[in-house]
């Protein structure tokens, strides 16, 4: 017989299970729980996208597409980035359609890393970066975004974390889990550092459209940065399309060609129906996108005020749909706070430590939840904190 526990690759054996999953296995067993836990829109995908997609199925769009994805979608993405940000990409050579930003992250690391190459990435961060770097035989090199700076990444933090083997810098702004973005001046400092140290930049800007203060500044729009940056974008968050599994990667044609090579063998192409849905979203659902963003902004203001009013310090995040309140005044660890809150009030939040050790002392609350639910959750959390 096969000894399976000894047969799994050591890299995979050493991966830790996602801190979010662990916690939500507990949440799943509870009834009537108010969850501020999940990182996905409560909105359903815009109706026009659903209608077009159903029609596309009836019209027989059930076959493979080319490896890089439908050219019409890539052209639509090029137009979108040009119109929104003045960014210009060649749809035929510089854009690859991926299975969510998730696959874009995986392909990027696999395309650029040799064993032992280092990738700098901000922490606290989305759960997949560290494991994906390891699976590509790279070395995760975390850069701490600190609470004193409201978790906004600084060039100096990156400089402090640099190692001789650092090859790439991974960015994510607005950030999951903190909602922090990076201001123009600091982006310019980071760009200067990337140039100085000749770093490849991979920028996960999946929350770019969900920016509430100033217009989002994509990293490749900074002087000299387009040629060294891989831009990852998607539809899951801004267009409420998590389940469709669709995203895109834009960058230098050599890198896109390398990523397409891996994609062609491992995935063949992104789902055809999802590609059609994405194209429809860009053509006909920009007003839905804007309406959802306006609603998130209202929810953000509500939840930030709620936490500050109950004495849990919470900075105003510039984007995404998360707040990251400071729970250190309660004397509890993040995990204990989340577990005890669930036990006492049946409200689920995510312990900050799910996003790296530097998340200790904080919890992540998603406001991709109806305002009524947010209000009810805030009342319960306030009662919990008071008790
Ligand atoms: N990047 C960040 C920062 C995320 O928060 C998420 C999902 O939560 C993803 C990537 C994955 O997105 P997708 O659904 O496009 O794979």
mmCIF file of C-alpha atoms and ligand atoms in Angstrom:
data_model
loop_
_atom_site.group_PDB
_atom_site.id
_atom_site.type_symbol
_atom_site.label_atom_id
_atom_site.label_comp_id
_atom_site.label_asym_id
_atom_site.label_seq_id
_atom_site.Cartn_x
_atom_site.Cartn_y
_atom_site.Cartn_z
ATOM 1 C CA UNK A 1 0.000 0.000 0.000
ATOM 2 C CA UNK A 2 0.996 3.602 -0.490
ATOM 3 C CA UNK A 3 2.037 5.496 2.598
ATOM 4 C CA UNK A 4 0.294 8.708 1.634
ATOM 5 C CA UNK A 5 1.515 10.799 4.512
ATOM 6 C CA UNK A 6 5.067 10.127 3.363
ATOM 7 C CA UNK A 7 4.227 10.412 -0.334
ATOM 8 C CA UNK A 8 3.150 14.035 -0.442
ATOM 9 C CA UNK A 9 5.889 16.429 -1.555
ATOM 10 C CA UNK A 10 7.707 18.060 1.308
ATOM 11 C CA UNK A 11 6.871 21.550 0.008
ATOM 12 C CA UNK A 12 3.166 20.760 0.149
ATOM 13 C CA UNK A 13 3.437 19.009 3.497
ATOM 14 C CA UNK A 14 5.056 22.101 4.944
ATOM 15 C CA UNK A 15 2.338 24.493 3.718
ATOM 16 C CA UNK A 16 0.142 25.683 6.561
ATOM 17 C CA UNK A 17 -3.608 25.447 6.056
ATOM 18 C CA UNK A 18 -5.177 28.853 5.379
ATOM 19 C CA UNK A 19 -5.945 30.681 8.603
ATOM 20 C CA UNK A 20 -9.240 31.844 7.137
ATOM 21 C CA UNK A 21 -10.400 28.319 6.325
ATOM 22 C CA UNK A 22 -9.539 27.004 9.778
ATOM 23 C CA UNK A 23 -11.673 29.670 11.323
ATOM 24 C CA UNK A 24 -14.570 29.325 8.925
ATOM 25 C CA UNK A 25 -14.759 25.599 9.493
ATOM 26 C CA UNK A 26 -15.864 26.602 12.995
ATOM 27 C CA UNK A 27 -18.223 29.307 11.698
ATOM 28 C CA UNK A 28 -19.879 26.843 9.290
ATOM 29 C CA UNK A 29 -21.119 24.787 12.227
ATOM 30 C CA UNK A 30 -23.079 27.729 13.693
ATOM 31 C CA UNK A 31 -26.615 28.874 12.996
ATOM 32 C CA UNK A 32 -27.750 32.510 12.505
ATOM 33 C CA UNK A 33 -24.219 33.767 12.677
ATOM 34 C CA UNK A 34 -23.598 37.284 11.295
ATOM 35 C CA UNK A 35 -20.455 37.002 9.255
ATOM 36 C CA UNK A 36 -18.090 39.868 8.523
ATOM 37 C CA UNK A 37 -15.676 37.194 7.476
ATOM 38 C CA UNK A 38 -15.814 36.450 3.804
ATOM 39 C CA UNK A 39 -13.949 38.503 1.246
ATOM 40 C CA UNK A 40 -16.525 38.498 -1.493
ATOM 41 C CA UNK A 41 -19.299 40.861 -2.575
ATOM 42 C CA UNK A 42 -22.797 40.191 -1.274
ATOM 43 C CA UNK A 43 -24.034 41.548 -4.621
ATOM 44 C CA UNK A 44 -25.016 39.167 -7.378
ATOM 45 C CA UNK A 45 -23.197 39.605 -10.702
ATOM 46 C CA UNK A 46 -24.809 42.434 -12.747
ATOM 47 C CA UNK A 47 -27.904 41.182 -14.566
ATOM 48 C CA UNK A 48 -26.663 42.181 -18.012
ATOM 49 C CA UNK A 49 -23.648 39.904 -17.548
ATOM 50 C CA UNK A 50 -25.838 36.991 -16.521
ATOM 51 C CA UNK A 51 -28.251 37.525 -19.428
ATOM 52 C CA UNK A 52 -25.510 37.727 -22.052
ATOM 53 C CA UNK A 53 -23.795 34.679 -20.642
ATOM 54 C CA UNK A 54 -26.944 32.560 -20.746
ATOM 55 C CA UNK A 55 -27.492 33.640 -24.337
ATOM 56 C CA UNK A 56 -23.876 32.817 -25.178
ATOM 57 C CA UNK A 57 -24.408 29.268 -23.961
ATOM 58 C CA UNK A 58 -27.531 28.973 -26.113
ATOM 59 C CA UNK A 59 -25.514 30.288 -29.042
ATOM 60 C CA UNK A 60 -23.026 27.469 -28.621
ATOM 61 C CA UNK A 61 -20.080 29.163 -26.926
ATOM 62 C CA UNK A 62 -19.107 25.941 -25.225
ATOM 63 C CA UNK A 63 -15.715 25.360 -26.837
ATOM 64 C CA UNK A 64 -12.117 26.165 -25.946
ATOM 65 C CA UNK A 65 -10.703 29.583 -26.784
ATOM 66 C CA UNK A 66 -7.101 30.270 -27.761
ATOM 67 C CA UNK A 67 -4.610 29.884 -24.901
ATOM 68 C CA UNK A 68 -4.235 33.595 -24.221
ATOM 69 C CA UNK A 69 -8.011 34.084 -24.180
ATOM 70 C CA UNK A 70 -10.515 35.685 -26.554
ATOM 71 C CA UNK A 71 -8.867 38.476 -28.500
ATOM 72 C CA UNK A 72 -12.081 40.486 -28.242
ATOM 73 C CA UNK A 73 -11.815 40.351 -24.430
ATOM 74 C CA UNK A 74 -8.142 41.258 -24.459
ATOM 75 C CA UNK A 75 -8.965 44.229 -26.685
ATOM 76 C CA UNK A 76 -11.746 45.260 -24.333
ATOM 77 C CA UNK A 77 -9.349 45.087 -21.363
ATOM 78 C CA UNK A 78 -6.794 47.182 -23.288
ATOM 79 C CA UNK A 79 -9.491 49.783 -24.006
ATOM 80 C CA UNK A 80 -10.622 49.742 -20.371
ATOM 81 C CA UNK A 81 -7.116 50.292 -18.969
ATOM 82 C CA UNK A 82 -6.484 53.036 -21.509
ATOM 83 C CA UNK A 83 -9.720 54.807 -20.691
ATOM 84 C CA UNK A 84 -9.529 54.401 -16.910
ATOM 85 C CA UNK A 85 -5.840 55.008 -16.358
ATOM 86 C CA UNK A 86 -4.200 56.030 -19.636
ATOM 87 C CA UNK A 87 -2.318 52.715 -19.680
ATOM 88 C CA UNK A 88 -1.643 51.215 -23.055
ATOM 89 C CA UNK A 89 -1.094 47.499 -23.633
ATOM 90 C CA UNK A 90 -0.912 45.561 -26.867
ATOM 91 C CA UNK A 91 -3.915 43.218 -26.682
ATOM 92 C CA UNK A 92 -2.219 40.581 -28.814
ATOM 93 C CA UNK A 93 1.105 40.352 -27.030
ATOM 94 C CA UNK A 94 0.884 41.925 -23.618
ATOM 95 C CA UNK A 95 -2.346 40.575 -22.099
ATOM 96 C CA UNK A 96 -3.161 37.079 -20.861
ATOM 97 C CA UNK A 97 -6.594 36.018 -19.606
ATOM 98 C CA UNK A 98 -6.265 34.045 -16.373
ATOM 99 C CA UNK A 99 -8.475 31.982 -14.099
ATOM 100 C CA UNK A 100 -8.866 34.771 -11.558
ATOM 101 C CA UNK A 101 -6.037 36.849 -10.211
ATOM 102 C CA UNK A 102 -5.220 33.692 -8.262
ATOM 103 C CA UNK A 103 -3.893 32.020 -11.381
ATOM 104 C CA UNK A 104 -2.107 35.204 -12.442
ATOM 105 C CA UNK A 105 -0.163 35.122 -9.159
ATOM 106 C CA UNK A 106 0.750 31.464 -9.654
ATOM 107 C CA UNK A 107 1.844 31.921 -13.275
ATOM 108 C CA UNK A 108 3.895 35.002 -12.467
ATOM 109 C CA UNK A 109 5.936 33.247 -9.795
ATOM 110 C CA UNK A 110 6.398 30.122 -11.870
ATOM 111 C CA UNK A 111 7.474 32.138 -14.889
ATOM 112 C CA UNK A 112 10.144 34.242 -13.187
ATOM 113 C CA UNK A 113 11.528 32.286 -10.226
ATOM 114 C CA UNK A 114 14.499 29.959 -10.173
ATOM 115 C CA UNK A 115 14.981 27.917 -7.025
ATOM 116 C CA UNK A 116 16.110 30.201 -4.221
ATOM 117 C CA UNK A 117 15.050 33.516 -5.770
ATOM 118 C CA UNK A 118 13.510 35.884 -3.248
ATOM 119 C CA UNK A 119 10.168 37.666 -3.521
ATOM 120 C CA UNK A 120 9.479 40.657 -1.308
ATOM 121 C CA UNK A 121 5.818 40.954 -0.371
ATOM 122 C CA UNK A 122 3.890 43.088 2.103
ATOM 123 C CA UNK A 123 2.491 41.658 5.314
ATOM 124 C CA UNK A 124 -0.224 41.471 6.611
ATOM 125 C CA UNK A 125 -1.424 40.147 3.276
ATOM 126 C CA UNK A 126 -3.780 37.932 1.360
ATOM 127 C CA UNK A 127 -3.210 34.300 2.278
ATOM 128 C CA UNK A 128 -1.913 32.934 -1.022
ATOM 129 C CA UNK A 129 1.332 34.825 -1.636
ATOM 130 C CA UNK A 130 3.643 32.956 0.715
ATOM 131 C CA UNK A 131 2.426 29.473 -0.370
ATOM 132 C CA UNK A 132 2.518 30.333 -4.079
ATOM 133 C CA UNK A 133 6.097 31.618 -3.790
ATOM 134 C CA UNK A 134 7.118 28.404 -2.005
ATOM 135 C CA UNK A 135 5.374 26.197 -4.572
ATOM 136 C CA UNK A 136 7.405 27.952 -7.267
ATOM 137 C CA UNK A 137 10.611 27.144 -5.302
ATOM 138 C CA UNK A 138 11.074 30.795 -4.373
ATOM 139 C CA UNK A 139 11.853 32.318 -1.001
ATOM 140 C CA UNK A 140 9.160 34.493 0.613
ATOM 141 C CA UNK A 141 10.641 37.723 2.008
ATOM 142 C CA UNK A 142 8.061 39.630 3.954
ATOM 143 C CA UNK A 143 7.986 43.380 4.200
ATOM 144 C CA UNK A 144 6.138 44.661 7.224
ATOM 145 C CA UNK A 145 3.528 47.316 6.645
ATOM 146 C CA UNK A 146 3.171 48.755 10.114
ATOM 147 C CA UNK A 147 0.219 49.855 12.237
ATOM 148 C CA UNK A 148 1.928 53.232 12.878
ATOM 149 C CA UNK A 149 1.582 53.936 9.142
ATOM 150 C CA UNK A 150 -1.999 52.644 9.055
ATOM 151 C CA UNK A 151 -0.569 49.623 7.230
ATOM 152 C CA UNK A 152 0.371 51.631 4.152
ATOM 153 C CA UNK A 153 3.570 50.182 2.677
ATOM 154 C CA UNK A 154 6.687 52.394 2.701
ATOM 155 C CA UNK A 155 9.736 52.203 0.441
ATOM 156 C CA UNK A 156 11.881 52.172 3.574
ATOM 157 C CA UNK A 157 10.123 49.000 4.802
ATOM 158 C CA UNK A 158 11.023 47.362 1.485
ATOM 159 C CA UNK A 159 14.623 48.557 1.694
ATOM 160 C CA UNK A 160 14.897 47.078 5.194
ATOM 161 C CA UNK A 161 13.699 43.682 3.952
ATOM 162 C CA UNK A 162 15.880 43.474 0.824
ATOM 163 C CA UNK A 163 18.223 40.484 0.515
ATOM 164 C CA UNK A 164 20.940 39.828 -2.063
ATOM 165 C CA UNK A 165 18.660 37.230 -3.702
ATOM 166 C CA UNK A 166 15.584 39.491 -3.912
ATOM 167 C CA UNK A 167 14.375 39.292 -7.497
ATOM 168 C CA UNK A 168 10.831 40.561 -7.381
ATOM 169 C CA UNK A 169 8.656 42.896 -5.387
ATOM 170 C CA UNK A 170 5.027 41.926 -4.988
ATOM 171 C CA UNK A 171 2.536 44.690 -4.246
ATOM 172 C CA UNK A 172 -1.149 44.658 -3.339
ATOM 173 C CA UNK A 173 -2.990 47.936 -2.967
ATOM 174 C CA UNK A 174 -5.685 48.645 -1.969
ATOM 175 C CA UNK A 175 -4.831 45.827 0.402
ATOM 176 C CA UNK A 176 -6.533 42.737 1.603
ATOM 177 C CA UNK A 177 -6.754 42.542 4.656
ATOM 178 C CA UNK A 178 -6.251 46.180 5.717
ATOM 179 C CA UNK A 179 -7.898 48.265 2.977
ATOM 180 C CA UNK A 180 -4.810 50.500 2.995
ATOM 181 C CA UNK A 181 -3.618 51.960 -0.278
ATOM 182 C CA UNK A 182 -0.344 53.722 -1.113
ATOM 183 C CA UNK A 183 -0.170 57.451 -1.867
ATOM 184 C CA UNK A 184 1.439 58.894 -4.989
ATOM 185 C CA UNK A 185 4.599 60.151 -3.250
ATOM 186 C CA UNK A 186 5.313 56.809 -1.640
ATOM 187 C CA UNK A 187 4.566 54.962 -4.886
ATOM 188 C CA UNK A 188 7.223 57.140 -6.528
ATOM 189 C CA UNK A 189 9.682 56.231 -3.763
ATOM 190 C CA UNK A 190 8.913 52.538 -4.271
ATOM 191 C CA UNK A 191 9.340 52.931 -8.037
ATOM 192 C CA UNK A 192 12.734 54.555 -7.496
ATOM 193 C CA UNK A 193 13.794 51.674 -5.279
ATOM 194 C CA UNK A 194 12.585 49.084 -7.814
ATOM 195 C CA UNK A 195 14.734 50.817 -10.423
ATOM 196 C CA UNK A 196 17.745 51.099 -8.156
ATOM 197 C CA UNK A 197 17.619 47.415 -7.174
ATOM 198 C CA UNK A 198 16.412 46.220 -10.577
ATOM 199 C CA UNK A 199 13.385 44.459 -9.106
ATOM 200 C CA UNK A 200 10.601 42.921 -11.162
ATOM 201 C CA UNK A 201 7.320 44.267 -9.804
ATOM 202 C CA UNK A 202 4.158 42.164 -9.644
ATOM 203 C CA UNK A 203 1.215 44.318 -8.669
ATOM 204 C CA UNK A 204 -2.035 42.710 -7.533
ATOM 205 C CA UNK A 205 -4.525 45.513 -8.112
ATOM 206 C CA UNK A 206 -7.696 43.467 -7.879
ATOM 207 C CA UNK A 207 -9.221 46.136 -5.604
ATOM 208 C CA UNK A 208 -8.090 49.081 -7.732
ATOM 209 C CA UNK A 209 -11.619 49.981 -8.818
ATOM 210 C CA UNK A 210 -12.745 49.935 -5.197
ATOM 211 C CA UNK A 211 -10.870 53.106 -4.220
ATOM 212 C CA UNK A 212 -12.913 55.634 -2.280
ATOM 213 C CA UNK A 213 -10.743 58.702 -1.822
ATOM 214 C CA UNK A 214 -8.543 59.346 -4.803
ATOM 215 C CA UNK A 215 -8.494 57.582 -8.124
ATOM 216 C CA UNK A 216 -6.415 54.430 -8.006
ATOM 217 C CA UNK A 217 -2.874 54.780 -9.389
ATOM 218 C CA UNK A 218 -1.772 51.561 -11.115
ATOM 219 C CA UNK A 219 1.919 50.866 -10.553
ATOM 220 C CA UNK A 220 2.750 50.652 -14.282
ATOM 221 C CA UNK A 221 1.543 54.249 -14.755
ATOM 222 C CA UNK A 222 4.511 55.515 -12.723
ATOM 223 C CA UNK A 223 7.507 56.811 -14.693
ATOM 224 C CA UNK A 224 9.562 53.914 -16.077
ATOM 225 C CA UNK A 225 7.504 51.268 -14.321
ATOM 226 C CA UNK A 226 5.433 49.814 -17.156
ATOM 227 C CA UNK A 227 8.341 47.836 -18.550
ATOM 228 C CA UNK A 228 9.245 46.269 -15.189
ATOM 229 C CA UNK A 229 5.732 45.611 -13.864
ATOM 230 C CA UNK A 230 3.270 42.783 -14.269
ATOM 231 C CA UNK A 231 -0.187 44.169 -13.573
ATOM 232 C CA UNK A 232 -2.771 41.702 -12.247
ATOM 233 C CA UNK A 233 -6.415 42.668 -12.451
ATOM 234 C CA UNK A 234 -9.718 40.925 -12.196
ATOM 235 C CA UNK A 235 -13.462 40.878 -12.081
ATOM 236 C CA UNK A 236 -14.171 39.079 -8.792
ATOM 237 C CA UNK A 237 -14.437 42.117 -6.556
ATOM 238 C CA UNK A 238 -15.372 45.236 -8.546
ATOM 239 C CA UNK A 239 -17.866 43.373 -10.761
ATOM 240 C CA UNK A 240 -19.101 40.880 -8.130
ATOM 241 C CA UNK A 241 -17.922 37.916 -10.193
ATOM 242 C CA UNK A 242 -15.970 35.734 -7.745
ATOM 243 C CA UNK A 243 -17.536 32.477 -8.912
ATOM 244 C CA UNK A 244 -16.825 33.058 -12.585
ATOM 245 C CA UNK A 245 -13.078 32.732 -11.983
ATOM 246 C CA UNK A 246 -11.693 35.265 -14.401
ATOM 247 C CA UNK A 247 -8.853 37.786 -14.387
ATOM 248 C CA UNK A 248 -6.017 39.159 -16.492
ATOM 249 C CA UNK A 249 -2.287 39.775 -16.488
ATOM 250 C CA UNK A 250 -0.636 42.626 -18.407
ATOM 251 C CA UNK A 251 3.070 43.108 -18.915
ATOM 252 C CA UNK A 252 6.121 42.772 -21.096
ATOM 253 C CA UNK A 253 5.521 40.443 -24.025
ATOM 254 C CA UNK A 254 8.382 38.134 -23.020
ATOM 255 C CA UNK A 255 6.877 37.607 -19.599
ATOM 256 C CA UNK A 256 3.359 37.192 -20.984
ATOM 257 C CA UNK A 257 4.688 34.641 -23.486
ATOM 258 C CA UNK A 258 6.371 32.687 -20.671
ATOM 259 C CA UNK A 259 3.231 32.754 -18.535
ATOM 260 C CA UNK A 260 1.133 31.689 -21.529
ATOM 261 C CA UNK A 261 3.435 28.704 -22.025
ATOM 262 C CA UNK A 262 2.704 27.446 -18.496
ATOM 263 C CA UNK A 263 -0.975 28.331 -18.823
ATOM 264 C CA UNK A 264 -1.248 26.405 -22.083
ATOM 265 C CA UNK A 265 -0.004 23.193 -20.471
ATOM 266 C CA UNK A 266 -1.660 23.521 -17.085
ATOM 267 C CA UNK A 267 -4.977 25.203 -17.899
ATOM 268 C CA UNK A 268 -5.330 25.404 -21.687
ATOM 269 C CA UNK A 269 -7.541 28.478 -21.425
ATOM 270 C CA UNK A 270 -9.746 30.334 -18.962
ATOM 271 C CA UNK A 271 -13.400 29.197 -19.082
ATOM 272 C CA UNK A 272 -14.992 30.458 -22.287
ATOM 273 C CA UNK A 273 -18.241 31.468 -20.624
ATOM 274 C CA UNK A 274 -16.388 33.480 -17.987
ATOM 275 C CA UNK A 275 -14.434 35.251 -20.718
ATOM 276 C CA UNK A 276 -17.656 36.265 -22.425
ATOM 277 C CA UNK A 277 -19.058 37.388 -19.082
ATOM 278 C CA UNK A 278 -15.966 39.513 -18.427
ATOM 279 C CA UNK A 279 -16.185 41.159 -21.837
ATOM 280 C CA UNK A 280 -19.847 41.938 -21.198
ATOM 281 C CA UNK A 281 -18.975 43.421 -17.797
ATOM 282 C CA UNK A 282 -16.491 45.846 -19.331
ATOM 283 C CA UNK A 283 -18.896 46.821 -22.101
ATOM 284 C CA UNK A 284 -22.152 47.126 -20.229
ATOM 285 C CA UNK A 285 -21.686 46.955 -16.457
ATOM 286 C CA UNK A 286 -19.524 49.955 -15.577
ATOM 287 C CA UNK A 287 -22.484 51.745 -14.031
ATOM 288 C CA UNK A 288 -23.224 48.645 -11.895
ATOM 289 C CA UNK A 289 -19.590 48.718 -10.818
ATOM 290 C CA UNK A 290 -19.897 52.371 -9.818
ATOM 291 C CA UNK A 291 -23.133 51.792 -7.900
ATOM 292 C CA UNK A 292 -21.588 48.961 -5.914
ATOM 293 C CA UNK A 293 -18.534 51.079 -5.170
ATOM 294 C CA UNK A 294 -20.718 53.933 -3.891
ATOM 295 C CA UNK A 295 -22.566 51.519 -1.624
ATOM 296 C CA UNK A 296 -19.283 50.103 -0.266
ATOM 297 C CA UNK A 297 -18.159 53.633 0.522
ATOM 298 C CA UNK A 298 -21.247 54.227 2.674
ATOM 299 C CA UNK A 299 -20.713 50.923 4.449
ATOM 300 C CA UNK A 300 -17.066 51.759 5.052
ATOM 301 C CA UNK A 301 -17.955 55.046 6.715
ATOM 302 C CA UNK A 302 -20.567 53.280 8.843
ATOM 303 C CA UNK A 303 -18.307 50.488 10.056
ATOM 304 C CA UNK A 304 -15.262 52.696 10.727
ATOM 305 C CA UNK A 305 -17.384 55.028 12.841
ATOM 306 C CA UNK A 306 -18.932 52.043 14.640
ATOM 307 C CA UNK A 307 -15.572 50.643 15.695
ATOM 308 C CA UNK A 308 -14.153 53.997 16.767
ATOM 309 C CA UNK A 309 -17.322 54.767 18.756
ATOM 310 C CA UNK A 310 -16.963 51.534 20.735
ATOM 311 C CA UNK A 311 -13.340 52.371 21.528
ATOM 312 C CA UNK A 312 -11.622 50.068 19.056
ATOM 313 C CA UNK A 313 -9.296 52.289 17.059
ATOM 314 C CA UNK A 314 -9.920 51.868 13.368
ATOM 315 C CA UNK A 315 -8.202 53.847 10.621
ATOM 316 C CA UNK A 316 -10.115 54.881 7.520
ATOM 317 C CA UNK A 317 -9.099 52.491 4.738
ATOM 318 C CA UNK A 318 -8.831 53.990 1.252
ATOM 319 C CA UNK A 319 -10.095 50.980 -0.649
ATOM 320 C CA UNK A 320 -11.167 47.323 -0.939
ATOM 321 C CA UNK A 321 -13.983 46.238 1.405
ATOM 322 C CA UNK A 322 -12.192 45.520 4.662
ATOM 323 C CA UNK A 323 -11.536 47.347 7.896
ATOM 324 C CA UNK A 324 -8.737 46.331 10.240
ATOM 325 C CA UNK A 325 -9.589 47.592 13.728
ATOM 326 C CA UNK A 326 -7.071 47.509 16.571
ATOM 327 C CA UNK A 327 -8.251 45.205 19.381
ATOM 328 C CA UNK A 328 -5.148 45.471 21.558
ATOM 329 C CA UNK A 329 -7.012 47.517 24.173
ATOM 330 C CA UNK A 330 -9.103 44.420 25.006
ATOM 331 C CA UNK A 331 -6.004 42.531 26.092
ATOM 332 C CA UNK A 332 -7.001 39.548 23.956
ATOM 333 C CA UNK A 333 -5.070 37.940 21.139
ATOM 334 C CA UNK A 334 -6.694 38.206 17.705
ATOM 335 C CA UNK A 335 -7.634 34.542 17.734
ATOM 336 C CA UNK A 336 -9.137 34.694 21.226
ATOM 337 C CA UNK A 337 -11.048 37.837 20.347
ATOM 338 C CA UNK A 338 -12.523 36.191 17.242
ATOM 339 C CA UNK A 339 -13.334 32.915 19.011
ATOM 340 C CA UNK A 340 -14.812 34.587 22.101
ATOM 341 C CA UNK A 341 -16.857 37.010 19.963
ATOM 342 C CA UNK A 342 -18.254 34.111 17.999
ATOM 343 C CA UNK A 343 -19.082 32.248 21.205
ATOM 344 C CA UNK A 344 -20.646 35.223 22.995
ATOM 345 C CA UNK A 345 -22.426 37.074 20.174
ATOM 346 C CA UNK A 346 -22.446 34.769 17.153
ATOM 347 C CA UNK A 347 -20.559 37.287 15.019
ATOM 348 C CA UNK A 348 -17.713 36.089 12.819
ATOM 349 C CA UNK A 349 -14.642 38.195 12.083
ATOM 350 C CA UNK A 350 -11.224 37.020 10.944
ATOM 351 C CA UNK A 351 -8.254 37.127 13.336
ATOM 352 C CA UNK A 352 -5.542 39.401 11.942
ATOM 353 C CA UNK A 353 -3.002 36.624 12.343
ATOM 354 C CA UNK A 354 -4.669 34.754 9.451
ATOM 355 C CA UNK A 355 -2.802 37.276 7.282
ATOM 356 C CA UNK A 356 0.601 36.846 8.894
ATOM 357 C CA UNK A 357 2.055 37.187 12.359
ATOM 358 C CA UNK A 358 2.112 40.976 11.997
ATOM 359 C CA UNK A 359 -1.710 40.957 12.047
ATOM 360 C CA UNK A 360 -1.664 40.163 15.791
ATOM 361 C CA UNK A 361 -3.699 42.684 17.722
ATOM 362 C CA UNK A 362 -6.102 43.324 14.821
ATOM 363 C CA UNK A 363 -9.151 41.725 13.277
ATOM 364 C CA UNK A 364 -10.355 41.891 9.692
ATOM 365 C CA UNK A 365 -14.000 42.709 9.079
ATOM 366 C CA UNK A 366 -15.430 42.667 5.590
ATOM 367 C CA UNK A 367 -18.109 45.208 4.768
ATOM 368 C CA UNK A 368 -19.206 43.399 1.634
ATOM 369 C CA UNK A 369 -22.330 42.767 3.695
ATOM 370 C CA UNK A 370 -25.685 44.595 3.782
ATOM 371 C CA UNK A 371 -25.767 47.730 5.941
ATOM 372 C CA UNK A 372 -28.442 46.210 8.197
ATOM 373 C CA UNK A 373 -26.180 43.255 8.935
ATOM 374 C CA UNK A 374 -23.244 45.558 9.576
ATOM 375 C CA UNK A 375 -25.314 47.606 12.025
ATOM 376 C CA UNK A 376 -26.482 44.470 13.847
ATOM 377 C CA UNK A 377 -22.917 43.148 13.987
ATOM 378 C CA UNK A 378 -21.595 46.454 15.354
ATOM 379 C CA UNK A 379 -24.186 46.451 18.152
ATOM 380 C CA UNK A 380 -23.173 42.922 19.116
ATOM 381 C CA UNK A 381 -19.452 43.627 18.944
ATOM 382 C CA UNK A 382 -19.919 46.746 21.093
ATOM 383 C CA UNK A 383 -21.767 44.667 23.708
ATOM 384 C CA UNK A 384 -18.978 42.108 23.614
ATOM 385 C CA UNK A 385 -16.260 44.719 24.031
ATOM 386 C CA UNK A 386 -18.137 46.382 26.895
ATOM 387 C CA UNK A 387 -18.560 43.056 28.691
HETATM 388 N N1 LIG B 1 -5.748 38.993 -4.615
HETATM 389 C C1 LIG B 1 -6.308 39.491 -3.511
HETATM 390 C C2 LIG B 1 -5.651 40.601 -2.792
HETATM 391 C C3 LIG B 1 -7.509 38.953 -3.028
HETATM 392 O O1 LIG B 1 -8.079 39.466 -1.925
HETATM 393 C C4 LIG B 1 -8.120 37.878 -3.727
HETATM 394 C C5 LIG B 1 -9.363 37.269 -3.231
HETATM 395 O O2 LIG B 1 -9.773 37.446 -2.120
HETATM 396 C C6 LIG B 1 -7.484 37.403 -4.878
HETATM 397 C C7 LIG B 1 -6.313 37.990 -5.293
HETATM 398 C C8 LIG B 1 -8.063 36.288 -5.700
HETATM 399 O O3 LIG B 1 -8.939 36.807 -6.632
HETATM 400 P P1 LIG B 1 -9.585 35.986 -7.819
HETATM 401 O O4 LIG B 1 -10.985 35.681 -7.414
HETATM 402 O O5 LIG B 1 -9.517 36.915 -9.001
HETATM 403 O O6 LIG B 1 -8.777 34.766 -8.027
#
